[in-house]
Amino acid sequence: MKSAMRFFLLVLTVALCASDAALAQSYPAKPMRLVAPFPPGGPADILARIIGQHLSDRLGQQVIVDNRAGAGGNIGADMVAKAPPDGYTLLLGAVGSNAINASLYGSMPYDNIKDFEPVSLVAMVTILLVTHPSVPASSVSELIALARAKPGELTFGSPGNGTPQHLAGELFSTMANVKMTHVPYKGAVPALQDLLGGRLSMVFSSMQPALPHVAAGKIKALAVTSSKRSPVTPDVPTIAETGLAGYEVINWYGVLGPAGLPKDIVGKLNREIHGILTLPDVKKQLASQGAEVLTSTPQEFGAFISSETRKWAKVVKLSGARVD
């Protein structure tokens, strides 16, 4: 009886594997949807359209970019988490929607780890620490010394409470043991406008909106938040190398599907995405947005999400940031 049961289970396993392989070979057989959980025109939207267009060309099926903005990325991410795990609804996830929000929001409609099948990291957008010319600091170490001499007087702007830029500032304050005043805005542009007007000391900003003002000499680029210098701004040092060892914040993006997405489809998507990210024109497009290619295996991406979730939970707790 036991031998018969083992034989049945073996046959069932082989049949399921054969079914998954056949599904992957015929996939995709209809148009696909790539959900960008942020508004049009931002980094997530632009990355989704670059990836989506090339996936359409390589897979022979249209990939429709669907912007489902709201609740810091939660609305779009939740839609994908609850979609059938058949490979036709994917998410261009981000550090906010798939790591930070788990501890930032009082109630989450999805589990950022259990409800998704990681496919691959896609890119990272480095955050730039920029200051108003009137701030008497030309390096991170000088900025830290100034903040310690004037506790609470230096202000830093961000696109909003709980955004990666906000938490980049909070992590800076915590690691440097300084007190700075956070000023949240509804988007990066209003924060930069107040920095240009001298109403802020500094802003933790995505590169694309800040670099033209840096080039014009209207604001100063002190450092980038990544662990290595960005090829977009090779002359700008990292925060870690200029006064705060171990500091690192990256605004990352990656493709995920609903939990239960067949492994063969995950593998196929991973290979196609990696192929796209090796294309010179794609690298050039990403660089124009202040982004860099950042790839991974599905397993590496899953481990990375878990690590990032733990990291940001500590920062959110220390900062006291909360969204209900």
PDB file of C-alpha atoms in Angstrom:
ATOM      1  CA  MET A   1       0.000   0.000   0.000  1.00  0.00           C
ATOM      2  CA  LYS A   2       2.824   2.383   0.948  1.00  0.00           C
ATOM      3  CA  SER A   3       4.706   1.548  -2.250  1.00  0.00           C
ATOM      4  CA  ALA A   4       1.610   2.291  -4.312  1.00  0.00           C
ATOM      5  CA  MET A   5       1.159   5.630  -2.550  1.00  0.00           C
ATOM      6  CA  ARG A   6       4.802   6.576  -3.142  1.00  0.00           C
ATOM      7  CA  PHE A   7       4.445   5.655  -6.797  1.00  0.00           C
ATOM      8  CA  PHE A   8       1.290   7.783  -7.072  1.00  0.00           C
ATOM      9  CA  LEU A   9       3.006  10.765  -5.499  1.00  0.00           C
ATOM     10  CA  LEU A  10       5.976  10.358  -7.817  1.00  0.00           C
ATOM     11  CA  VAL A  11       3.730  10.246 -10.869  1.00  0.00           C
ATOM     12  CA  LEU A  12       1.812  13.288  -9.608  1.00  0.00           C
ATOM     13  CA  THR A  13       5.046  15.240  -9.061  1.00  0.00           C
ATOM     14  CA  VAL A  14       6.312  14.398 -12.543  1.00  0.00           C
ATOM     15  CA  ALA A  15       2.957  15.389 -14.036  1.00  0.00           C
ATOM     16  CA  LEU A  16       2.935  18.718 -12.219  1.00  0.00           C
ATOM     17  CA  CYS A  17       6.500  19.483 -13.317  1.00  0.00           C
ATOM     18  CA  ALA A  18       5.624  18.599 -16.905  1.00  0.00           C
ATOM     19  CA  SER A  19       2.545  20.802 -16.672  1.00  0.00           C
ATOM     20  CA  ASP A  20       4.604  23.752 -15.372  1.00  0.00           C
ATOM     21  CA  ALA A  21       7.183  23.262 -18.129  1.00  0.00           C
ATOM     22  CA  ALA A  22       4.480  23.207 -20.791  1.00  0.00           C
ATOM     23  CA  LEU A  23       2.901  26.319 -19.292  1.00  0.00           C
ATOM     24  CA  ALA A  24       6.223  28.164 -19.370  1.00  0.00           C
ATOM     25  CA  GLN A  25       6.850  27.153 -22.998  1.00  0.00           C
ATOM     26  CA  SER A  26       3.503  28.529 -24.139  1.00  0.00           C
ATOM     27  CA  TYR A  27       3.689  31.595 -21.866  1.00  0.00           C
ATOM     28  CA  PRO A  28       2.677  34.269 -22.572  1.00  0.00           C
ATOM     29  CA  ALA A  29      -0.338  33.495 -24.723  1.00  0.00           C
ATOM     30  CA  LYS A  30      -2.124  36.820 -24.195  1.00  0.00           C
ATOM     31  CA  PRO A  31      -1.337  40.439 -23.210  1.00  0.00           C
ATOM     32  CA  MET A  32       0.295  41.018 -19.815  1.00  0.00           C
ATOM     33  CA  ARG A  33      -0.090  43.774 -17.249  1.00  0.00           C
ATOM     34  CA  LEU A  34       2.814  45.410 -15.421  1.00  0.00           C
ATOM     35  CA  VAL A  35       1.482  47.444 -12.502  1.00  0.00           C
ATOM     36  CA  ALA A  36       3.407  50.568 -11.528  1.00  0.00           C
ATOM     37  CA  PRO A  37       2.073  51.506  -8.076  1.00  0.00           C
ATOM     38  CA  PHE A  38       3.082  55.166  -8.379  1.00  0.00           C
ATOM     39  CA  PRO A  39       1.911  58.117 -10.519  1.00  0.00           C
ATOM     40  CA  PRO A  40       2.873  58.567 -14.197  1.00  0.00           C
ATOM     41  CA  GLY A  41       6.134  60.376 -14.869  1.00  0.00           C
ATOM     42  CA  GLY A  42       8.011  59.146 -11.809  1.00  0.00           C
ATOM     43  CA  PRO A  43      10.902  56.648 -11.705  1.00  0.00           C
ATOM     44  CA  ALA A  44       8.646  53.598 -11.215  1.00  0.00           C
ATOM     45  CA  ASP A  45       6.476  54.570 -14.195  1.00  0.00           C
ATOM     46  CA  ILE A  46       9.474  55.247 -16.444  1.00  0.00           C
ATOM     47  CA  LEU A  47      11.192  52.004 -15.460  1.00  0.00           C
ATOM     48  CA  ALA A  48       7.978  50.039 -15.977  1.00  0.00           C
ATOM     49  CA  ARG A  49       7.576  51.455 -19.478  1.00  0.00           C
ATOM     50  CA  ILE A  50      11.180  50.678 -20.426  1.00  0.00           C
ATOM     51  CA  ILE A  51      10.925  47.101 -19.128  1.00  0.00           C
ATOM     52  CA  GLY A  52       7.400  46.648 -20.476  1.00  0.00           C
ATOM     53  CA  GLN A  53       8.262  47.737 -24.022  1.00  0.00           C
ATOM     54  CA  HIS A  54      11.242  45.420 -24.246  1.00  0.00           C
ATOM     55  CA  LEU A  55       9.331  42.503 -22.710  1.00  0.00           C
ATOM     56  CA  SER A  56       6.643  43.026 -25.361  1.00  0.00           C
ATOM     57  CA  ASP A  57       9.280  42.806 -28.090  1.00  0.00           C
ATOM     58  CA  ARG A  58      10.971  39.735 -26.646  1.00  0.00           C
ATOM     59  CA  LEU A  59       7.881  37.757 -25.625  1.00  0.00           C
ATOM     60  CA  GLY A  60       5.662  38.638 -28.569  1.00  0.00           C
ATOM     61  CA  GLN A  61       2.774  39.849 -26.409  1.00  0.00           C
ATOM     62  CA  GLN A  62       1.761  43.355 -25.426  1.00  0.00           C
ATOM     63  CA  VAL A  63       2.778  44.393 -21.916  1.00  0.00           C
ATOM     64  CA  ILE A  64       0.417  47.082 -20.653  1.00  0.00           C
ATOM     65  CA  VAL A  65       1.755  49.422 -17.970  1.00  0.00           C
ATOM     66  CA  ASP A  66      -1.027  50.049 -15.457  1.00  0.00           C
ATOM     67  CA  ASN A  67      -0.483  52.972 -13.065  1.00  0.00           C
ATOM     68  CA  ARG A  68      -2.291  52.242  -9.801  1.00  0.00           C
ATOM     69  CA  ALA A  69      -1.022  54.960  -7.492  1.00  0.00           C
ATOM     70  CA  GLY A  70      -2.054  55.621  -3.919  1.00  0.00           C
ATOM     71  CA  ALA A  71      -1.234  54.827  -0.286  1.00  0.00           C
ATOM     72  CA  GLY A  72       2.516  54.906  -0.882  1.00  0.00           C
ATOM     73  CA  GLY A  73       2.307  52.131  -3.468  1.00  0.00           C
ATOM     74  CA  ASN A  74       0.005  49.894  -1.432  1.00  0.00           C
ATOM     75  CA  ILE A  75      -2.972  50.079  -3.799  1.00  0.00           C
ATOM     76  CA  GLY A  76      -1.105  48.778  -6.836  1.00  0.00           C
ATOM     77  CA  ALA A  77       0.893  46.234  -4.856  1.00  0.00           C
ATOM     78  CA  ASP A  78      -2.261  44.871  -3.229  1.00  0.00           C
ATOM     79  CA  MET A  79      -3.896  44.439  -6.626  1.00  0.00           C
ATOM     80  CA  VAL A  80      -0.998  42.264  -7.788  1.00  0.00           C
ATOM     81  CA  ALA A  81      -0.848  40.340  -4.505  1.00  0.00           C
ATOM     82  CA  LYS A  82      -4.474  39.299  -5.027  1.00  0.00           C
ATOM     83  CA  ALA A  83      -4.168  38.550  -8.776  1.00  0.00           C
ATOM     84  CA  PRO A  84      -4.092  34.984 -10.146  1.00  0.00           C
ATOM     85  CA  PRO A  85      -0.518  33.635 -10.095  1.00  0.00           C
ATOM     86  CA  ASP A  86      -0.418  32.979 -13.830  1.00  0.00           C
ATOM     87  CA  GLY A  87       2.231  35.485 -14.945  1.00  0.00           C
ATOM     88  CA  TYR A  88      -0.189  37.898 -16.595  1.00  0.00           C
ATOM     89  CA  THR A  89      -0.211  40.435 -13.758  1.00  0.00           C
ATOM     90  CA  LEU A  90       3.173  41.616 -12.496  1.00  0.00           C
ATOM     91  CA  LEU A  91       4.359  44.405 -10.209  1.00  0.00           C
ATOM     92  CA  LEU A  92       7.149  46.927 -10.611  1.00  0.00           C
ATOM     93  CA  GLY A  93       7.699  47.011  -6.868  1.00  0.00           C
ATOM     94  CA  ALA A  94       9.860  49.431  -4.909  1.00  0.00           C
ATOM     95  CA  VAL A  95      11.540  49.854  -1.556  1.00  0.00           C
ATOM     96  CA  GLY A  96       8.435  51.671  -0.280  1.00  0.00           C
ATOM     97  CA  SER A  97       5.715  49.291  -1.391  1.00  0.00           C
ATOM     98  CA  ASN A  98       7.711  46.126  -0.718  1.00  0.00           C
ATOM     99  CA  ALA A  99       9.846  46.938   2.331  1.00  0.00           C
ATOM    100  CA  ILE A 100       9.236  50.243   4.149  1.00  0.00           C
ATOM    101  CA  ASN A 101       5.436  50.237   4.192  1.00  0.00           C
ATOM    102  CA  ALA A 102       5.301  46.997   6.195  1.00  0.00           C
ATOM    103  CA  SER A 103       6.335  48.923   9.308  1.00  0.00           C
ATOM    104  CA  LEU A 104       5.255  52.423   8.296  1.00  0.00           C
ATOM    105  CA  TYR A 105       1.517  51.734   7.911  1.00  0.00           C
ATOM    106  CA  GLY A 106      -0.638  50.798  10.873  1.00  0.00           C
ATOM    107  CA  SER A 107      -2.579  48.332   8.719  1.00  0.00           C
ATOM    108  CA  MET A 108      -1.413  46.648   5.506  1.00  0.00           C
ATOM    109  CA  PRO A 109      -3.697  44.939   2.970  1.00  0.00           C
ATOM    110  CA  TYR A 110      -0.963  42.448   2.018  1.00  0.00           C
ATOM    111  CA  ASP A 111       2.116  40.728   3.411  1.00  0.00           C
ATOM    112  CA  ASN A 112       5.102  42.211   1.575  1.00  0.00           C
ATOM    113  CA  ILE A 113       7.020  38.919   1.771  1.00  0.00           C
ATOM    114  CA  LYS A 114       4.483  36.066   1.787  1.00  0.00           C
ATOM    115  CA  ASP A 115       2.126  37.476  -0.869  1.00  0.00           C
ATOM    116  CA  PHE A 116       4.703  37.933  -3.658  1.00  0.00           C
ATOM    117  CA  GLU A 117       6.989  35.848  -5.822  1.00  0.00           C
ATOM    118  CA  PRO A 118      10.205  37.790  -6.467  1.00  0.00           C
ATOM    119  CA  VAL A 119      11.406  37.729 -10.082  1.00  0.00           C
ATOM    120  CA  SER A 120      14.352  40.126 -10.271  1.00  0.00           C
ATOM    121  CA  LEU A 121      15.723  43.399  -9.075  1.00  0.00           C
ATOM    122  CA  VAL A 122      15.774  45.890 -11.931  1.00  0.00           C
ATOM    123  CA  ALA A 123      17.390  49.153 -10.913  1.00  0.00           C
ATOM    124  CA  MET A 124      18.404  51.455  -8.134  1.00  0.00           C
ATOM    125  CA  VAL A 125      17.931  55.205  -8.030  1.00  0.00           C
ATOM    126  CA  THR A 126      20.497  56.835  -5.792  1.00  0.00           C
ATOM    127  CA  ILE A 127      19.375  59.630  -3.506  1.00  0.00           C
ATOM    128  CA  LEU A 128      21.364  62.849  -3.573  1.00  0.00           C
ATOM    129  CA  LEU A 129      22.004  64.997  -0.492  1.00  0.00           C
ATOM    130  CA  VAL A 130      21.854  68.596  -1.690  1.00  0.00           C
ATOM    131  CA  THR A 131      22.194  71.767   0.371  1.00  0.00           C
ATOM    132  CA  HIS A 132      21.483  75.456  -0.110  1.00  0.00           C
ATOM    133  CA  PRO A 133      24.650  77.488  -0.881  1.00  0.00           C
ATOM    134  CA  SER A 134      24.168  79.425   2.351  1.00  0.00           C
ATOM    135  CA  VAL A 135      24.789  76.307   4.453  1.00  0.00           C
ATOM    136  CA  PRO A 136      28.424  76.590   5.624  1.00  0.00           C
ATOM    137  CA  ALA A 137      29.391  72.982   4.954  1.00  0.00           C
ATOM    138  CA  SER A 138      31.237  71.580   1.965  1.00  0.00           C
ATOM    139  CA  SER A 139      31.317  67.953   3.144  1.00  0.00           C
ATOM    140  CA  VAL A 140      29.254  65.502   5.150  1.00  0.00           C
ATOM    141  CA  SER A 141      31.656  65.707   8.104  1.00  0.00           C
ATOM    142  CA  GLU A 142      31.297  69.491   8.145  1.00  0.00           C
ATOM    143  CA  LEU A 143      27.509  69.165   7.894  1.00  0.00           C
ATOM    144  CA  ILE A 144      27.472  66.796  10.878  1.00  0.00           C
ATOM    145  CA  ALA A 145      29.613  69.215  12.898  1.00  0.00           C
ATOM    146  CA  LEU A 146      27.254  72.069  11.996  1.00  0.00           C
ATOM    147  CA  ALA A 147      24.173  70.025  12.966  1.00  0.00           C
ATOM    148  CA  ARG A 148      25.742  69.168  16.319  1.00  0.00           C
ATOM    149  CA  ALA A 149      26.519  72.824  16.962  1.00  0.00           C
ATOM    150  CA  LYS A 150      22.970  73.853  16.083  1.00  0.00           C
ATOM    151  CA  PRO A 151      20.625  71.049  17.207  1.00  0.00           C
ATOM    152  CA  GLY A 152      17.241  71.223  15.502  1.00  0.00           C
ATOM    153  CA  GLU A 153      18.098  74.321  13.459  1.00  0.00           C
ATOM    154  CA  LEU A 154      18.992  72.562  10.206  1.00  0.00           C
ATOM    155  CA  THR A 155      15.973  71.543   8.152  1.00  0.00           C
ATOM    156  CA  PHE A 156      15.724  68.784   5.574  1.00  0.00           C
ATOM    157  CA  GLY A 157      12.950  68.402   3.049  1.00  0.00           C
ATOM    158  CA  SER A 158      11.561  65.231   1.467  1.00  0.00           C
ATOM    159  CA  PRO A 159       8.706  64.264  -0.890  1.00  0.00           C
ATOM    160  CA  GLY A 160       6.641  63.202   2.115  1.00  0.00           C
ATOM    161  CA  ASN A 161       6.453  61.324   5.406  1.00  0.00           C
ATOM    162  CA  GLY A 162       7.709  57.755   5.163  1.00  0.00           C
ATOM    163  CA  THR A 163       9.267  58.134   1.726  1.00  0.00           C
ATOM    164  CA  PRO A 164      12.771  56.714   1.186  1.00  0.00           C
ATOM    165  CA  GLN A 165      14.071  60.285   1.064  1.00  0.00           C
ATOM    166  CA  HIS A 166      12.506  61.096   4.439  1.00  0.00           C
ATOM    167  CA  LEU A 167      13.910  57.948   6.026  1.00  0.00           C
ATOM    168  CA  ALA A 168      17.298  58.624   4.438  1.00  0.00           C
ATOM    169  CA  GLY A 169      17.349  61.815   6.493  1.00  0.00           C
ATOM    170  CA  GLU A 170      16.195  60.034   9.627  1.00  0.00           C
ATOM    171  CA  LEU A 171      18.876  57.366   9.223  1.00  0.00           C
ATOM    172  CA  PHE A 172      21.447  60.129   8.737  1.00  0.00           C
ATOM    173  CA  SER A 173      20.322  61.851  11.943  1.00  0.00           C
ATOM    174  CA  THR A 174      20.363  58.606  13.912  1.00  0.00           C
ATOM    175  CA  MET A 175      23.776  57.427  12.736  1.00  0.00           C
ATOM    176  CA  ALA A 176      25.362  60.883  13.103  1.00  0.00           C
ATOM    177  CA  ASN A 177      23.675  61.446  16.477  1.00  0.00           C
ATOM    178  CA  VAL A 178      22.320  64.829  15.422  1.00  0.00           C
ATOM    179  CA  LYS A 179      18.919  66.480  15.554  1.00  0.00           C
ATOM    180  CA  MET A 180      17.505  67.948  12.335  1.00  0.00           C
ATOM    181  CA  THR A 181      13.976  69.116  11.552  1.00  0.00           C
ATOM    182  CA  HIS A 182      12.113  67.226   8.850  1.00  0.00           C
ATOM    183  CA  VAL A 183       9.814  69.193   6.535  1.00  0.00           C
ATOM    184  CA  PRO A 184       7.565  66.927   4.411  1.00  0.00           C
ATOM    185  CA  TYR A 185       6.209  68.009   1.011  1.00  0.00           C
ATOM    186  CA  LYS A 186       3.806  66.544  -1.498  1.00  0.00           C
ATOM    187  CA  GLY A 187       6.459  65.557  -4.012  1.00  0.00           C
ATOM    188  CA  ALA A 188      10.113  66.222  -4.776  1.00  0.00           C
ATOM    189  CA  VAL A 189       9.608  69.383  -6.845  1.00  0.00           C
ATOM    190  CA  PRO A 190       8.015  71.535  -4.084  1.00  0.00           C
ATOM    191  CA  ALA A 191      10.814  70.527  -1.696  1.00  0.00           C
ATOM    192  CA  LEU A 192      13.477  71.523  -4.220  1.00  0.00           C
ATOM    193  CA  GLN A 193      11.686  74.817  -4.884  1.00  0.00           C
ATOM    194  CA  ASP A 194      11.873  75.709  -1.201  1.00  0.00           C
ATOM    195  CA  LEU A 195      15.524  74.669  -1.108  1.00  0.00           C
ATOM    196  CA  LEU A 196      16.256  76.939  -4.079  1.00  0.00           C
ATOM    197  CA  GLY A 197      14.458  79.735  -2.259  1.00  0.00           C
ATOM    198  CA  GLY A 198      16.586  79.265   0.848  1.00  0.00           C
ATOM    199  CA  ARG A 199      13.692  78.097   3.007  1.00  0.00           C
ATOM    200  CA  LEU A 200      15.356  74.717   3.653  1.00  0.00           C
ATOM    201  CA  SER A 201      18.894  73.775   4.646  1.00  0.00           C
ATOM    202  CA  MET A 202      18.993  70.572   2.627  1.00  0.00           C
ATOM    203  CA  VAL A 203      16.960  68.012   0.712  1.00  0.00           C
ATOM    204  CA  PHE A 204      17.378  64.282   0.226  1.00  0.00           C
ATOM    205  CA  SER A 205      16.316  64.112  -3.416  1.00  0.00           C
ATOM    206  CA  SER A 206      16.170  61.726  -6.350  1.00  0.00           C
ATOM    207  CA  MET A 207      18.870  62.645  -8.833  1.00  0.00           C
ATOM    208  CA  GLN A 208      16.809  63.566 -11.878  1.00  0.00           C
ATOM    209  CA  PRO A 209      15.038  66.669 -10.483  1.00  0.00           C
ATOM    210  CA  ALA A 210      18.072  67.876  -8.504  1.00  0.00           C
ATOM    211  CA  LEU A 211      20.962  67.553 -10.982  1.00  0.00           C
ATOM    212  CA  PRO A 212      19.995  70.472 -13.290  1.00  0.00           C
ATOM    213  CA  HIS A 213      20.036  72.821 -10.284  1.00  0.00           C
ATOM    214  CA  VAL A 214      23.382  71.413  -9.148  1.00  0.00           C
ATOM    215  CA  ALA A 215      24.816  71.969 -12.637  1.00  0.00           C
ATOM    216  CA  ALA A 216      23.540  75.558 -12.582  1.00  0.00           C
ATOM    217  CA  GLY A 217      25.270  76.181  -9.251  1.00  0.00           C
ATOM    218  CA  LYS A 218      22.009  76.932  -7.465  1.00  0.00           C
ATOM    219  CA  ILE A 219      22.421  74.130  -4.917  1.00  0.00           C
ATOM    220  CA  LYS A 220      25.362  72.026  -3.707  1.00  0.00           C
ATOM    221  CA  ALA A 221      25.611  68.241  -4.079  1.00  0.00           C
ATOM    222  CA  LEU A 222      27.330  67.020  -0.922  1.00  0.00           C
ATOM    223  CA  ALA A 223      26.997  63.264  -1.282  1.00  0.00           C
ATOM    224  CA  VAL A 224      25.038  60.281  -2.574  1.00  0.00           C
ATOM    225  CA  THR A 225      23.350  57.827  -0.223  1.00  0.00           C
ATOM    226  CA  SER A 226      24.496  54.603  -1.903  1.00  0.00           C
ATOM    227  CA  SER A 227      27.471  52.575  -0.668  1.00  0.00           C
ATOM    228  CA  LYS A 228      29.381  53.252  -3.900  1.00  0.00           C
ATOM    229  CA  ARG A 229      29.665  56.382  -6.002  1.00  0.00           C
ATOM    230  CA  SER A 230      27.108  56.666  -8.756  1.00  0.00           C
ATOM    231  CA  PRO A 231      28.345  56.545 -12.367  1.00  0.00           C
ATOM    232  CA  VAL A 232      25.841  59.330 -13.007  1.00  0.00           C
ATOM    233  CA  THR A 233      27.754  61.612 -10.596  1.00  0.00           C
ATOM    234  CA  PRO A 234      31.223  60.040 -10.250  1.00  0.00           C
ATOM    235  CA  ASP A 235      32.709  63.166  -8.642  1.00  0.00           C
ATOM    236  CA  VAL A 236      30.156  63.220  -5.820  1.00  0.00           C
ATOM    237  CA  PRO A 237      31.304  61.121  -2.829  1.00  0.00           C
ATOM    238  CA  THR A 238      29.149  58.805  -0.767  1.00  0.00           C
ATOM    239  CA  ILE A 239      27.916  59.728   2.688  1.00  0.00           C
ATOM    240  CA  ALA A 240      29.740  56.647   3.983  1.00  0.00           C
ATOM    241  CA  GLU A 241      33.148  57.732   2.678  1.00  0.00           C
ATOM    242  CA  THR A 242      32.869  61.349   3.821  1.00  0.00           C
ATOM    243  CA  GLY A 243      31.868  61.147   7.435  1.00  0.00           C
ATOM    244  CA  LEU A 244      29.333  58.394   8.192  1.00  0.00           C
ATOM    245  CA  ALA A 245      30.808  54.916   7.730  1.00  0.00           C
ATOM    246  CA  GLY A 246      28.239  52.200   7.031  1.00  0.00           C
ATOM    247  CA  TYR A 247      25.519  54.545   5.808  1.00  0.00           C
ATOM    248  CA  GLU A 248      23.557  53.282   2.784  1.00  0.00           C
ATOM    249  CA  VAL A 249      20.138  54.056   1.331  1.00  0.00           C
ATOM    250  CA  ILE A 250      19.022  53.078  -2.169  1.00  0.00           C
ATOM    251  CA  ASN A 251      15.653  53.538  -3.785  1.00  0.00           C
ATOM    252  CA  TRP A 252      15.382  50.151  -5.489  1.00  0.00           C
ATOM    253  CA  TYR A 253      12.881  48.689  -7.939  1.00  0.00           C
ATOM    254  CA  GLY A 254      12.150  45.127  -9.002  1.00  0.00           C
ATOM    255  CA  VAL A 255       9.633  42.887 -10.729  1.00  0.00           C
ATOM    256  CA  LEU A 256       7.434  40.580  -8.663  1.00  0.00           C
ATOM    257  CA  GLY A 257       4.419  38.384  -9.268  1.00  0.00           C
ATOM    258  CA  PRO A 258       1.723  37.038  -6.956  1.00  0.00           C
ATOM    259  CA  ALA A 259       2.784  34.271  -4.568  1.00  0.00           C
ATOM    260  CA  GLY A 260       2.519  30.875  -6.230  1.00  0.00           C
ATOM    261  CA  LEU A 261       3.741  32.032  -9.630  1.00  0.00           C
ATOM    262  CA  PRO A 262       5.156  28.855 -11.269  1.00  0.00           C
ATOM    263  CA  LYS A 263       8.929  28.576 -10.978  1.00  0.00           C
ATOM    264  CA  ASP A 264       9.371  28.012 -14.724  1.00  0.00           C
ATOM    265  CA  ILE A 265       7.581  31.275 -15.494  1.00  0.00           C
ATOM    266  CA  VAL A 266       9.616  33.068 -12.807  1.00  0.00           C
ATOM    267  CA  GLY A 267      12.785  31.715 -14.435  1.00  0.00           C
ATOM    268  CA  LYS A 268      11.681  32.734 -17.917  1.00  0.00           C
ATOM    269  CA  LEU A 269      10.842  36.269 -16.814  1.00  0.00           C
ATOM    270  CA  ASN A 270      14.107  36.537 -14.893  1.00  0.00           C
ATOM    271  CA  ARG A 271      16.136  35.566 -17.978  1.00  0.00           C
ATOM    272  CA  GLU A 272      14.258  37.974 -20.243  1.00  0.00           C
ATOM    273  CA  ILE A 273      14.582  40.875 -17.801  1.00  0.00           C
ATOM    274  CA  HIS A 274      18.306  40.251 -17.403  1.00  0.00           C
ATOM    275  CA  GLY A 275      18.642  40.225 -21.189  1.00  0.00           C
ATOM    276  CA  ILE A 276      16.839  43.569 -21.377  1.00  0.00           C
ATOM    277  CA  LEU A 277      19.060  45.117 -18.730  1.00  0.00           C
ATOM    278  CA  THR A 278      22.239  44.261 -20.664  1.00  0.00           C
ATOM    279  CA  LEU A 279      21.122  46.348 -23.657  1.00  0.00           C
ATOM    280  CA  PRO A 280      23.236  49.522 -24.067  1.00  0.00           C
ATOM    281  CA  ASP A 281      20.227  51.688 -24.903  1.00  0.00           C
ATOM    282  CA  VAL A 282      18.417  50.508 -21.766  1.00  0.00           C
ATOM    283  CA  LYS A 283      21.431  51.336 -19.599  1.00  0.00           C
ATOM    284  CA  LYS A 284      21.556  54.743 -21.273  1.00  0.00           C
ATOM    285  CA  GLN A 285      17.850  55.336 -20.625  1.00  0.00           C
ATOM    286  CA  LEU A 286      18.239  54.368 -16.980  1.00  0.00           C
ATOM    287  CA  ALA A 287      21.281  56.617 -16.569  1.00  0.00           C
ATOM    288  CA  SER A 288      19.283  59.558 -17.927  1.00  0.00           C
ATOM    289  CA  GLN A 289      16.908  59.033 -14.989  1.00  0.00           C
ATOM    290  CA  GLY A 290      19.737  58.814 -12.453  1.00  0.00           C
ATOM    291  CA  ALA A 291      19.246  55.050 -12.257  1.00  0.00           C
ATOM    292  CA  GLU A 292      21.610  52.089 -12.425  1.00  0.00           C
ATOM    293  CA  VAL A 293      20.993  48.492 -13.437  1.00  0.00           C
ATOM    294  CA  LEU A 294      20.601  46.203 -10.431  1.00  0.00           C
ATOM    295  CA  THR A 295      19.900  42.529 -11.182  1.00  0.00           C
ATOM    296  CA  SER A 296      19.479  39.398  -9.082  1.00  0.00           C
ATOM    297  CA  THR A 297      18.227  35.848  -9.044  1.00  0.00           C
ATOM    298  CA  PRO A 298      14.694  35.377  -7.664  1.00  0.00           C
ATOM    299  CA  GLN A 299      16.201  33.886  -4.501  1.00  0.00           C
ATOM    300  CA  GLU A 300      18.589  36.800  -4.036  1.00  0.00           C
ATOM    301  CA  PHE A 301      15.747  39.272  -4.518  1.00  0.00           C
ATOM    302  CA  GLY A 302      13.644  37.484  -1.893  1.00  0.00           C
ATOM    303  CA  ALA A 303      16.489  37.560   0.623  1.00  0.00           C
ATOM    304  CA  PHE A 304      17.121  41.215  -0.193  1.00  0.00           C
ATOM    305  CA  ILE A 305      13.471  42.139   0.458  1.00  0.00           C
ATOM    306  CA  SER A 306      13.594  40.397   3.847  1.00  0.00           C
ATOM    307  CA  SER A 307      16.811  42.227   4.741  1.00  0.00           C
ATOM    308  CA  GLU A 308      15.437  45.598   3.629  1.00  0.00           C
ATOM    309  CA  THR A 309      12.200  45.026   5.569  1.00  0.00           C
ATOM    310  CA  ARG A 310      14.159  44.439   8.790  1.00  0.00           C
ATOM    311  CA  LYS A 311      16.454  47.403   8.148  1.00  0.00           C
ATOM    312  CA  TRP A 312      13.658  49.902   7.538  1.00  0.00           C
ATOM    313  CA  ALA A 313      11.556  48.638  10.426  1.00  0.00           C
ATOM    314  CA  LYS A 314      14.327  49.829  12.755  1.00  0.00           C
ATOM    315  CA  VAL A 315      14.586  53.219  11.021  1.00  0.00           C
ATOM    316  CA  VAL A 316      10.813  53.755  11.041  1.00  0.00           C
ATOM    317  CA  LYS A 317      10.669  52.900  14.759  1.00  0.00           C
ATOM    318  CA  LEU A 318      13.492  55.312  15.605  1.00  0.00           C
ATOM    319  CA  SER A 319      12.019  58.087  13.469  1.00  0.00           C
ATOM    320  CA  GLY A 320       8.522  57.737  14.880  1.00  0.00           C
ATOM    321  CA  ALA A 321       7.094  57.948  11.358  1.00  0.00           C
ATOM    322  CA  ARG A 322       3.629  56.440  11.046  1.00  0.00           C
ATOM    323  CA  VAL A 323       0.831  56.380   8.469  1.00  0.00           C
ATOM    324  CA  ASP A 324      -2.627  55.185   9.553  1.00  0.00           C
TER     325      ASP A 324
END
